[in-house]
Amino acid sequence: MIISKYISGATINARIGFTITETIVTPETDTSLLDNATGTSNFAAKGAHRLKVTAALARLDSGSTADSRFIELMEIKGGRPTSVVNRTQLGTILKTLARRTYDESGDYTIRPFMFESKESVTLNENIGVYDSGATTYGGNTASTSLLSLKVSPGKAYIRGNEIEKTTNTFIDIPKARDFNTINAGIITYDVGNYLNITNVYGTPDVSFISGETTPYKQIDIYDTETSTRGSASGTRIGIARARTMEYSSGTAGATSSTYKLYLFDFRPFMFLTLDGTPSPTLEVNHSNGGVQVKGVTSGATGWVFADGTSTTQVIVTNVSGRFTTGEKITASDSSESDQIVETSGNADITIDTIVTKNVSEARQVHMTDDDSGQHFTADIVLDSVSTTESFILLNATDSNGANAEENVITEIDKIPLGLNRGTTGGTGSSLKQAQLKSAEKNIGLFKLNKGTIKTLLTTTNSGASDTSYYLRRQFITTANSVGVITLAAGANEVFVSHAEVDYTVSILTAGAGGTGRQGDVVSFSTGFSGGGTSTITVTNNAVFGNGAKVKIIATILKSSASAKTKNVKLMKQCKVVSGTTDAYGTRPTDKTISLGRADVFNIAAILDSEDTGTDAVAPTLTVGTITGTFSKGEKITGSISGAAGRIINTSSPLSYVLKRGTTAKFAAADIITGETSGATATVSAVTAGSNNITSRLQLET
């Protein structure tokens, strides 16, 4: 049976079955009803009339009521069969069997139904099931107030009755509209990932102050305790960034007191010693992070840290996998066809030795400042770690156990010999090492207490925010002639009352007549006033004297905090071009490609020109007069083709990309309509664009 010759399958709603026709058959029209007792039909001996029932395959519209003589076998909605009659209803017998099945086995599934909650109305690309105003499978009008529950095909026995669905079923569910308001709700900000530090000189940069500080400036990690306060000691073994610093214990300001240094972006170094000097050098094209090296055999990857990389030594960070000695390495910016790192004589270079550093070896933190004497240094407080057996202290091992049980290098062959713990013997030891505290609490974004919270704005305060939160902000200021320091907060902000943990102060330049010296960390407790207001003053001429320049990390309570306004920028384009020596992640041949944007929620299309000398181009629609004004990025649909896409520009020719997951394409004579603007135009020509390779890549955010 042909359901429809001219209507698109997606719009067909019909019922398929038999139309029943009943007729009376008489002996006058059918001689077989005459008495044939004598061997021939006897017209004088007529038999009984007969009722003739004829079934003809037919279709009715879903809304048709002319079905008094119609037996339904199948129902089609949106071009899909939603119900099929494939068994005989046996009435009482079937009910008896169902009752016995339920008594014996209860409810169960043969092929479980799978459920997926979707929007009823299409909002963005494939999120919704229907267009706005369309009739749903349940007979309702699609709108934003409905959810559409997608139920997959499956089979189950419910109270003994067989329930089978052969296609997806969509069930309308009204969205919850009841709500509750919580006032003065509290969200705890539990942050960790800190080192305990002592012998502190200065403080790290954590905020932006024009001409003074760099937000989250790089902190260098060294393997030797401070020998001269304000100067680095030993070998740098990693880098990190400071989130904040706060008092922990001891006498505030004393060199013996303990502070917490909260870190993030911690990157320990791996030192690769090569058997030759790369030519060109691995840092020639990029500073830190632009070159990726990869082990040819192991497949391990890492990023070259330029500062310290030279001749045969390569420092790498963010290592994934395990490099192995003796293997060759490739460099992402190499001009060689195989990208293998070579010497100036074109000999392939291999890894000679590998040394991996970690936080346990850290002994000092250091931050460089452009101004003389204003660096930040501190020693890391070590923790005692008990071992079940003794260990060997090597020649380079200090009193704290650093480098204990590292490989021994033979003097002649330079072959590393590993030292293993003995299976027996030894009475145990205590090893001192650095440890990151609460390392699992290292996130900067926190969810609200409940996932169902829709907004922090309420009608009772005219939609204004009443959110309050605590923050740390850095200040740099100068004491006046009598040692008074004044700080001012911003709008809707107040300083908290003094507590040593809430105010960390260091002296950048000593004041005349004050006892504070450059690099000293001092207390704000003496002469503090103004807590709970937007301005605080600290009067302490004895410490600050005349003209002391100080750096302060202060705790502030901000109220009526406004949410960040984010405006969607639809159909933004990013061109990725070839470049052998360009930074990794910016070229089309790289496994991972950066879009150069901090916030992306969807990729509409990825187009490939398949020619290194030609830019990729999007397909275009040449249109006549445009009625109305199209909006960049809005969805357009074709009146004849049924194609859907999003436009990149708003004047002819219109660049566009097709909606993902659709196969229909725009055609000449299509009248396109903008979903949000309502603008229309007639297509006169369609020009194909570059090859669409969206399915080959995956967006990671």
XYZ file of C-alpha atoms in Angstrom:
701
model
C 0.000 0.000 0.000
C 1.246 3.516 -0.819
C 0.545 5.686 2.196
C 1.157 8.987 0.409
C 2.670 9.932 -2.929
C 3.479 13.548 -2.248
C 3.800 14.152 1.489
C 7.161 13.900 3.274
C 7.387 10.803 5.484
C 8.191 12.835 8.579
C 4.787 14.539 8.388
C 2.618 11.457 7.783
C 0.120 10.615 10.533
C -2.160 7.730 9.531
C -3.923 4.545 10.626
C -3.572 1.413 8.509
C -6.056 -1.455 8.642
C -9.068 -3.113 7.047
C -12.319 -1.425 5.989
C -15.174 -3.898 6.525
C -18.007 -4.149 3.982
C -21.096 -6.283 4.759
C -23.482 -7.509 1.992
C -26.440 -9.975 1.775
C -26.053 -12.823 -0.722
C -29.376 -14.264 -1.975
C -30.196 -17.408 -4.042
C -31.211 -15.117 -6.872
C -27.619 -13.796 -7.170
C -25.784 -16.944 -6.140
C -27.174 -20.248 -7.567
C -25.003 -22.232 -5.189
C -27.617 -21.458 -2.548
C -30.342 -23.401 -4.443
C -31.228 -26.955 -3.373
C -29.188 -29.406 -5.407
C -30.502 -32.585 -3.816
C -31.383 -34.028 -7.253
C -27.969 -33.226 -8.610
C -28.992 -29.930 -10.194
C -29.883 -26.529 -8.795
C -33.619 -26.380 -8.139
C -34.889 -22.800 -8.442
C -38.067 -23.854 -6.676
C -36.151 -24.909 -3.563
C -34.247 -21.842 -2.439
C -31.771 -21.972 0.401
C -31.139 -19.399 3.128
C -29.622 -15.960 2.556
C -25.981 -15.463 3.503
C -24.098 -12.514 5.150
C -20.903 -11.705 3.260
C -18.100 -9.758 5.020
C -15.303 -8.265 2.866
C -12.056 -6.758 4.274
C -10.126 -4.253 2.144
C -6.715 -2.785 3.096
C -7.130 0.960 3.656
C -5.703 4.028 5.411
C -7.387 6.667 7.523
C -6.013 9.938 8.823
C -5.099 9.807 12.501
C -7.859 12.240 13.395
C -10.569 10.572 11.288
C -13.755 9.553 13.087
C -15.167 7.556 10.156
C -13.933 4.324 11.671
C -17.093 2.471 12.676
C -16.295 -0.235 10.077
C -12.475 0.018 10.363
C -10.182 -2.530 12.027
C -6.827 -0.936 12.854
C -3.625 -2.925 12.305
C -0.997 -0.193 12.532
C -0.690 3.459 13.538
C 1.908 5.796 12.004
C 2.941 9.086 13.614
C 5.557 11.354 12.115
C 6.368 8.733 9.507
C 7.085 6.061 12.138
C 4.940 3.040 13.066
C 4.000 3.504 16.702
C 1.727 0.487 17.215
C 1.238 -2.814 15.378
C -1.496 -5.441 15.933
C 0.216 -8.806 15.468
C -1.702 -11.174 17.707
C -5.247 -12.369 18.320
C -7.058 -11.170 21.429
C -8.464 -14.252 23.101
C -10.601 -12.513 25.663
C -11.124 -14.529 28.849
C -8.448 -17.074 27.960
C -5.869 -14.295 27.549
C -6.880 -12.738 30.871
C -6.505 -16.081 32.608
C -3.052 -16.627 31.121
C -2.032 -13.091 32.085
C -3.206 -13.604 35.666
C -1.272 -16.853 35.979
C 1.870 -15.338 34.415
C 1.766 -12.412 36.836
C 1.148 -14.677 39.843
C 4.116 -16.807 38.859
C 6.687 -14.252 37.655
C 5.448 -10.756 38.438
C 6.411 -7.844 36.185
C 9.573 -8.292 34.093
C 11.234 -7.195 30.871
C 12.470 -9.275 27.964
C 14.161 -6.397 26.134
C 14.450 -3.485 28.591
C 13.142 -0.086 27.572
C 15.734 2.704 27.568
C 14.717 6.244 28.495
C 16.116 9.584 27.374
C 14.778 12.949 28.473
C 14.734 15.573 25.720
C 13.349 19.039 25.231
C 9.986 19.117 23.511
C 10.801 22.205 21.440
C 13.978 22.444 19.381
C 16.134 25.071 21.032
C 19.610 24.451 19.659
C 20.322 22.012 16.858
C 19.218 18.520 17.977
C 18.215 19.262 21.544
C 14.466 19.257 20.959
C 12.114 16.748 19.308
C 9.590 19.088 17.691
C 9.419 22.517 16.177
C 7.580 25.106 18.223
C 3.810 24.768 17.825
C 3.954 21.298 16.271
C 1.596 18.583 17.457
C 3.321 15.995 19.617
C 2.784 12.250 19.437
C 0.658 12.625 22.528
C -1.589 15.156 20.799
C -0.300 18.176 22.731
C 1.227 21.351 21.349
C 5.024 21.348 21.589
C 6.304 24.112 23.852
C 9.058 24.943 26.307
C 6.792 23.854 29.180
C 6.993 20.204 28.086
C 9.659 17.541 28.210
C 9.634 14.693 25.716
C 10.557 11.332 27.219
C 12.007 9.087 24.535
C 11.271 5.398 25.174
C 13.254 2.936 23.077
C 11.839 -0.247 21.504
C 11.478 -3.071 23.990
C 9.310 -5.840 25.346
C 7.927 -6.459 28.824
C 5.208 -8.326 30.673
C 3.172 -6.030 32.905
C 0.686 -7.795 35.174
C 1.045 -10.732 32.807
C 0.117 -8.766 29.679
C 2.624 -8.630 26.826
C 3.738 -5.085 26.024
C 5.967 -4.664 22.982
C 7.124 -1.478 21.263
C 8.834 -1.820 17.903
C 9.870 1.813 17.515
C 10.734 4.821 19.647
C 7.849 6.269 21.636
C 7.747 9.878 22.819
C 5.769 10.715 25.941
C 4.924 14.294 26.894
C 5.813 15.242 30.472
C 4.925 18.652 31.937
C 7.990 20.339 33.411
C 7.994 20.993 37.116
C 6.949 24.563 37.828
C 6.712 24.502 41.623
C 9.693 26.061 43.362
C 11.093 26.852 46.760
C 13.151 29.861 47.804
C 16.082 29.521 50.200
C 17.384 32.670 51.830
C 20.920 32.972 53.220
C 22.017 29.589 51.884
C 25.689 28.788 52.470
C 28.125 27.143 50.072
C 31.433 26.147 51.643
C 34.562 26.787 49.613
C 36.877 24.009 50.706
C 40.224 24.480 48.997
C 43.431 22.553 49.563
C 46.550 21.673 47.578
C 48.926 23.675 49.739
C 52.457 23.455 51.079
C 53.388 24.416 54.614
C 56.223 26.945 54.370
C 58.514 28.705 56.830
C 61.458 31.125 56.776
C 59.296 33.307 54.539
C 60.743 36.277 52.668
C 58.159 38.426 50.865
C 54.851 37.197 49.473
C 53.804 35.842 46.054
C 51.858 37.783 43.421
C 48.220 36.622 43.339
C 46.324 39.647 41.948
C 46.828 42.181 39.184
C 48.100 45.599 40.182
C 49.160 47.720 37.227
C 52.916 48.212 37.175
C 53.370 46.185 40.342
C 52.142 42.585 40.323
C 51.315 39.819 37.861
C 48.298 37.652 38.754
C 49.266 34.096 39.683
C 52.893 34.687 38.774
C 55.084 31.631 38.259
C 56.538 30.051 41.394
C 59.789 28.107 40.936
C 60.346 24.954 42.994
C 63.925 24.168 44.094
C 65.509 21.116 45.700
C 67.654 22.930 48.300
C 66.706 24.918 51.377
C 67.302 28.665 51.444
C 70.872 29.745 52.040
C 70.229 33.470 51.512
C 66.691 34.787 52.092
C 65.331 36.262 48.877
C 67.568 34.138 46.630
C 67.021 30.778 44.949
C 68.953 27.732 46.157
C 69.929 24.547 44.360
C 68.353 23.170 41.197
C 64.914 24.097 39.939
C 62.810 20.915 39.745
C 59.382 22.280 38.857
C 57.053 25.255 38.661
C 53.615 26.183 39.997
C 51.347 29.173 40.583
C 50.128 30.554 43.898
C 46.430 30.964 44.627
C 46.982 32.660 47.991
C 49.093 32.548 51.143
C 47.867 32.618 54.733
C 49.083 32.315 58.314
C 49.014 28.849 59.887
C 50.896 28.696 63.204
C 53.615 30.254 65.336
C 54.224 33.937 65.981
C 52.925 35.888 62.993
C 55.820 37.521 61.181
C 58.575 35.436 62.790
C 60.843 33.530 60.413
C 60.040 30.356 62.360
C 56.262 30.690 61.899
C 54.385 28.495 59.438
C 52.245 29.701 56.528
C 50.137 27.872 53.967
C 51.005 28.447 50.315
C 48.076 27.354 48.128
C 49.260 26.185 44.707
C 47.776 25.173 41.390
C 49.172 24.307 37.958
C 51.967 22.369 39.667
C 54.331 20.960 37.019
C 57.331 18.913 38.165
C 60.215 18.608 35.716
C 61.533 15.578 33.891
C 65.145 15.892 32.766
C 66.017 14.059 29.539
C 69.717 13.800 28.746
C 70.265 13.142 25.041
C 73.246 11.493 23.354
C 73.693 14.489 21.076
C 72.869 18.175 20.736
C 69.693 18.862 18.707
C 70.040 21.063 15.644
C 68.104 23.268 15.604
C 67.684 23.453 19.369
C 64.303 22.481 20.789
C 63.624 25.970 22.154
C 64.592 27.934 19.039
C 61.024 28.523 17.798
C 58.996 28.789 20.983
C 59.219 29.633 24.625
C 57.801 27.335 27.289
C 55.007 25.047 26.093
C 55.175 25.513 22.326
C 57.001 22.305 21.419
C 55.772 18.799 22.116
C 58.301 15.955 22.186
C 57.238 12.351 21.768
C 59.015 9.049 22.309
C 59.147 7.111 19.051
C 59.008 3.749 20.847
C 57.071 4.507 24.038
C 54.629 7.050 22.604
C 55.113 9.159 25.744
C 54.679 12.915 25.295
C 55.842 16.018 27.117
C 56.235 19.756 26.598
C 59.631 21.413 26.329
C 60.339 23.910 29.104
C 62.729 26.293 27.389
C 64.264 27.973 30.435
C 67.003 25.493 31.343
C 66.865 23.406 28.176
C 70.220 23.562 26.378
C 72.706 21.383 24.501
C 71.974 17.764 25.479
C 69.606 18.493 28.386
C 65.887 18.789 27.703
C 63.429 19.758 30.445
C 59.862 18.563 29.856
C 56.634 19.077 31.789
C 53.092 17.660 31.650
C 54.460 14.233 30.772
C 51.973 11.607 29.630
C 53.241 8.035 29.436
C 56.769 6.826 30.208
C 59.800 7.708 28.127
C 62.450 4.983 27.850
C 66.206 5.251 27.533
C 67.617 4.485 24.104
C 64.531 5.607 22.200
C 64.421 8.380 19.621
C 62.190 11.409 20.085
C 60.229 13.605 17.705
C 59.623 17.341 18.023
C 56.376 18.953 16.882
C 58.207 21.870 15.200
C 60.811 19.741 13.423
C 61.229 20.364 9.693
C 62.299 16.754 9.118
C 59.797 14.585 7.266
C 59.639 12.130 10.175
C 60.057 14.923 12.779
C 62.791 12.916 14.555
C 65.233 15.133 16.438
C 68.681 15.101 14.811
C 72.156 16.509 15.334
C 73.758 19.015 12.967
C 75.217 15.977 11.182
C 71.697 14.557 10.579
C 72.221 11.697 13.036
C 69.123 10.624 14.957
C 69.307 11.479 18.661
C 68.271 9.065 21.421
C 67.567 9.465 25.131
C 70.589 8.677 27.288
C 69.202 9.152 30.824
C 65.889 10.112 32.411
C 65.489 11.843 35.774
C 61.973 12.467 37.084
C 61.348 15.000 39.842
C 58.332 15.212 42.129
C 56.991 17.293 44.971
C 58.603 15.121 47.648
C 62.012 16.485 46.614
C 60.968 20.139 46.905
C 62.741 22.204 49.555
C 62.272 25.843 48.539
C 59.784 28.023 46.649
C 60.948 31.135 44.818
C 59.289 33.907 42.778
C 61.304 36.441 40.820
C 60.279 40.107 40.978
C 61.474 42.791 38.580
C 62.332 45.096 41.466
C 65.525 44.453 43.387
C 65.095 42.733 46.732
C 61.376 42.085 46.254
C 61.584 38.399 45.377
C 59.605 35.808 47.324
C 61.273 32.795 48.934
C 60.328 30.274 51.595
C 61.444 26.883 52.839
C 59.028 23.980 52.701
C 58.123 22.328 55.997
C 58.950 18.643 55.615
C 56.880 15.747 56.915
C 58.305 12.592 58.422
C 57.376 9.458 56.508
C 58.033 6.170 58.263
C 59.425 3.264 56.263
C 59.221 -0.394 57.205
C 62.857 -0.989 56.307
C 66.100 0.945 56.230
C 67.452 2.705 53.154
C 70.888 3.710 51.919
C 71.858 7.367 52.108
C 73.863 8.172 48.982
C 76.681 10.679 48.739
C 74.346 13.449 47.548
C 71.768 12.752 50.237
C 71.170 15.522 52.745
C 70.128 15.167 56.353
C 66.486 15.104 55.345
C 66.873 12.051 53.142
C 66.709 13.748 49.740
C 67.785 11.508 46.838
C 67.763 8.417 49.060
C 67.816 5.218 47.019
C 68.235 6.869 43.635
C 70.112 4.936 40.971
C 73.874 4.530 41.332
C 75.849 5.536 38.213
C 79.013 3.533 37.600
C 82.098 5.666 37.092
C 83.291 4.095 33.844
C 80.267 2.796 31.933
C 77.792 5.302 33.345
C 75.197 2.559 33.575
C 72.501 3.225 36.211
C 72.211 0.470 38.795
C 68.950 0.430 40.718
C 68.980 -0.129 44.467
C 66.097 -2.200 45.832
C 64.965 -2.615 49.419
C 65.982 -5.860 51.009
C 63.257 -8.417 51.599
C 64.565 -8.986 55.112
C 66.601 -7.064 57.585
C 66.581 -3.406 58.492
C 64.814 -1.856 61.402
C 62.944 0.897 59.595
C 63.689 4.571 59.080
C 62.074 7.981 59.090
C 62.296 9.877 55.799
C 61.553 13.594 55.596
C 59.898 14.870 52.433
C 57.631 17.616 51.161
C 53.936 16.869 50.783
C 51.065 18.718 49.156
C 48.268 18.862 51.705
C 44.680 18.048 50.649
C 45.866 17.689 47.068
C 42.455 16.391 45.992
C 40.874 19.787 46.753
C 42.399 21.552 43.789
C 39.488 23.051 41.877
C 38.509 26.647 41.286
C 34.898 26.121 40.195
C 32.264 24.893 42.622
C 28.725 23.739 41.957
C 25.783 25.064 43.903
C 24.546 22.861 46.722
C 21.724 21.434 44.620
C 21.685 20.766 40.903
C 18.087 21.981 40.574
C 18.871 25.592 41.514
C 17.809 27.737 38.578
C 18.763 31.253 39.608
C 20.213 33.319 42.426
C 17.895 36.220 41.574
C 14.442 36.586 43.096
C 11.410 38.760 42.461
C 11.448 40.006 46.052
C 14.564 42.071 45.386
C 13.575 43.179 41.867
C 15.886 40.687 40.226
C 19.020 42.112 41.846
C 21.662 39.736 43.129
C 22.006 39.336 46.880
C 24.847 36.811 46.662
C 27.709 37.383 49.091
C 31.107 35.720 49.160
C 34.572 36.086 50.645
C 37.585 36.763 48.476
C 41.287 37.468 48.776
C 42.705 40.551 47.078
C 46.219 41.905 46.926
C 47.099 45.533 47.587
C 50.322 47.516 47.356
C 50.431 50.815 49.218
C 52.792 53.133 51.078
C 52.662 54.197 54.725
C 52.431 57.916 55.414
C 54.942 59.856 57.458
C 53.649 58.485 60.765
C 53.342 54.836 59.701
C 49.631 54.804 58.820
C 48.474 52.446 56.070
C 45.030 52.864 54.507
C 43.226 50.396 52.226
C 39.925 50.929 50.399
C 37.657 48.186 49.068
C 35.362 48.432 46.054
C 31.613 48.885 45.740
C 29.540 46.532 47.923
C 32.718 45.325 49.643
C 33.906 45.424 53.261
C 37.076 44.224 54.949
C 36.692 41.483 57.546
C 37.815 42.048 61.110
C 41.441 41.328 61.785
C 42.663 37.776 62.164
C 46.173 36.704 61.246
C 44.808 34.186 58.742
C 42.904 36.940 56.896
C 45.741 39.450 56.419
C 49.231 38.605 55.138
C 51.604 41.578 54.899
C 55.152 41.834 53.560
C 57.457 44.844 53.295
C 58.693 45.693 49.802
C 60.668 48.780 50.820
C 61.538 49.597 54.426
C 60.298 52.885 55.842
C 62.514 55.434 57.544
C 62.627 54.881 61.286
C 60.677 51.604 61.219
C 61.933 48.244 62.412
C 60.492 46.378 59.432
C 63.047 45.333 56.826
C 62.652 44.508 53.167
C 61.189 41.015 52.766
C 59.831 40.796 56.316
C 56.363 39.331 56.796
C 54.688 41.329 59.570
C 51.436 41.292 61.534
C 48.601 43.760 60.930
C 47.219 43.323 64.456
C 48.741 46.469 65.979
C 46.735 49.594 65.197
C 44.154 47.817 63.020
C 40.747 49.522 62.682
C 37.851 49.617 60.251
C 36.925 45.938 60.164
C 33.433 45.511 58.733
C 33.736 48.709 56.668
C 35.005 49.522 53.197
C 38.140 51.241 54.531
C 40.697 50.008 57.032
C 43.657 51.772 58.584
C 46.660 50.305 60.348
C 48.733 52.622 62.502
C 52.117 51.143 63.367
C 54.896 53.699 63.110
C 57.260 51.433 65.019
C 57.253 48.824 62.253
C 56.425 50.785 59.101
C 57.993 54.144 59.856
C 57.885 56.831 57.201
C 57.177 55.662 53.639
C 57.279 51.877 53.978
C 55.971 50.188 50.819
C 53.962 47.080 51.661
C 52.224 44.221 49.826
C 49.039 42.954 51.482
C 46.775 39.956 50.862
C 43.462 40.937 52.494
C 40.163 39.102 52.998
C 37.073 40.954 51.765
C 33.344 40.238 52.006
C 31.584 41.146 48.774
C 27.789 41.490 48.794
C 25.214 41.971 46.018
C 27.666 40.317 43.672
C 26.539 40.471 40.067
C 26.786 37.380 37.926
C 29.097 37.473 34.950
C 27.154 38.395 31.830
C 27.894 35.975 29.021
C 26.676 36.778 25.521
C 26.521 33.980 22.984
C 28.596 34.677 19.883
C 27.068 32.401 17.274
C 28.959 31.099 14.252
C 32.374 32.446 15.211
C 35.009 31.279 12.744
C 38.526 30.055 13.536
C 41.054 29.523 10.741
C 43.695 26.850 11.334
C 46.547 27.075 8.821
C 49.621 24.991 8.128
C 52.982 25.957 9.613
C 55.787 23.495 10.281
C 57.401 25.513 13.056
C 54.208 26.906 14.575
C 53.314 26.020 18.160
C 51.750 22.620 18.735
C 47.964 22.795 18.814
C 47.655 25.578 16.239
C 48.119 23.510 13.069
C 45.677 21.278 11.168
C 48.039 18.290 11.404
C 48.163 18.322 15.221
C 46.231 15.653 17.107
C 44.801 18.302 19.433
C 43.888 21.742 18.080
C 43.207 24.792 20.230
C 40.310 27.022 19.193
C 41.792 29.990 21.029
C 38.583 30.533 22.982
C 37.983 30.077 26.702
C 34.305 29.107 26.392
C 32.870 27.022 23.536
C 29.703 24.919 23.801
C 29.217 23.550 20.284
C 30.962 23.086 16.948
C 28.672 23.774 13.982
C 31.062 22.533 11.296
C 34.724 21.850 10.536
C 35.657 22.436 6.906
C 38.834 21.276 5.156
C 40.064 22.877 1.925
C 42.315 19.831 1.324
C 44.923 22.242 -0.062
C 47.618 23.872 2.094
C 47.585 26.952 -0.121
C 43.823 27.538 -0.072
C 41.527 28.585 2.762
C 38.474 26.458 3.492
C 35.152 28.073 2.567
C 31.593 27.467 3.729
C 28.783 26.680 1.261
C 26.728 29.679 0.140
C 23.166 30.497 -0.895
C 22.656 33.183 -3.505
C 19.307 34.810 -2.764
C 17.161 37.548 -4.216
C 15.447 40.256 -2.221
C 15.552 39.615 1.511
C 12.323 40.395 3.327
C 13.228 41.389 6.854
C 16.706 41.086 8.359
C 18.412 37.787 9.069
C 20.351 37.373 12.326
C 23.856 35.953 12.290
C 23.850 32.377 13.532
C 20.094 31.845 13.397
C 18.556 28.660 12.067
C 17.098 28.748 8.550
C 14.866 26.156 6.868
C 14.043 25.513 3.217
C 10.396 25.423 2.143
C 10.844 22.738 -0.509
C 13.944 20.794 0.475
C 13.183 20.784 4.205
C 16.899 21.433 4.806
C 17.975 23.211 7.984
C 21.166 25.112 8.712
C 22.693 28.159 10.381
C 23.860 31.253 8.560
C 27.283 32.794 9.059
C 26.564 36.180 7.468
C 23.353 38.078 6.701
C 23.728 39.338 3.118
C 23.754 37.506 -0.211
C 25.499 35.229 -0.837
C 24.660 33.751 2.563
C 27.402 31.521 3.969
C 25.895 28.688 6.001
C 26.440 25.240 7.448
C 23.868 22.472 7.479
C 22.366 21.315 10.738
C 24.326 18.318 12.000
C 22.569 14.979 11.669
C 20.470 16.015 8.659
C 20.811 14.809 5.076
C 18.493 17.237 3.257
C 20.267 19.987 1.312
C 19.083 23.401 0.217
C 18.040 23.740 -3.422
C 17.294 26.471 -5.915
C 13.751 27.888 -5.542
C 13.781 27.147 -1.795
C 12.226 29.924 0.260
C 14.386 30.111 3.361
C 12.963 31.432 6.627
C 14.901 32.593 9.685
C 13.700 30.947 12.888
C 14.222 33.961 15.168
C 14.044 36.919 12.785
C 11.272 35.618 10.525
C 13.177 37.020 7.530
C 12.655 35.255 4.193
C 14.427 35.042 0.844
C 14.250 32.898 -2.282
C 17.326 30.871 -3.219
C 18.507 31.285 -6.796
C 21.741 29.283 -6.576
C 23.566 26.971 -4.172
C 27.372 26.818 -4.110
C 29.088 23.893 -2.425
C 31.764 24.580 0.178
C 34.878 22.754 1.318
C 34.838 19.172 2.576
C 32.981 18.840 5.884
C 35.085 16.753 8.305
C 33.180 17.469 11.527
C 32.658 13.772 12.258
C 36.422 13.183 12.378
C 37.033 15.396 15.394
C 35.555 15.728 18.870
C 35.069 18.878 20.941
C 36.560 18.737 24.437
C 35.696 21.536 26.874
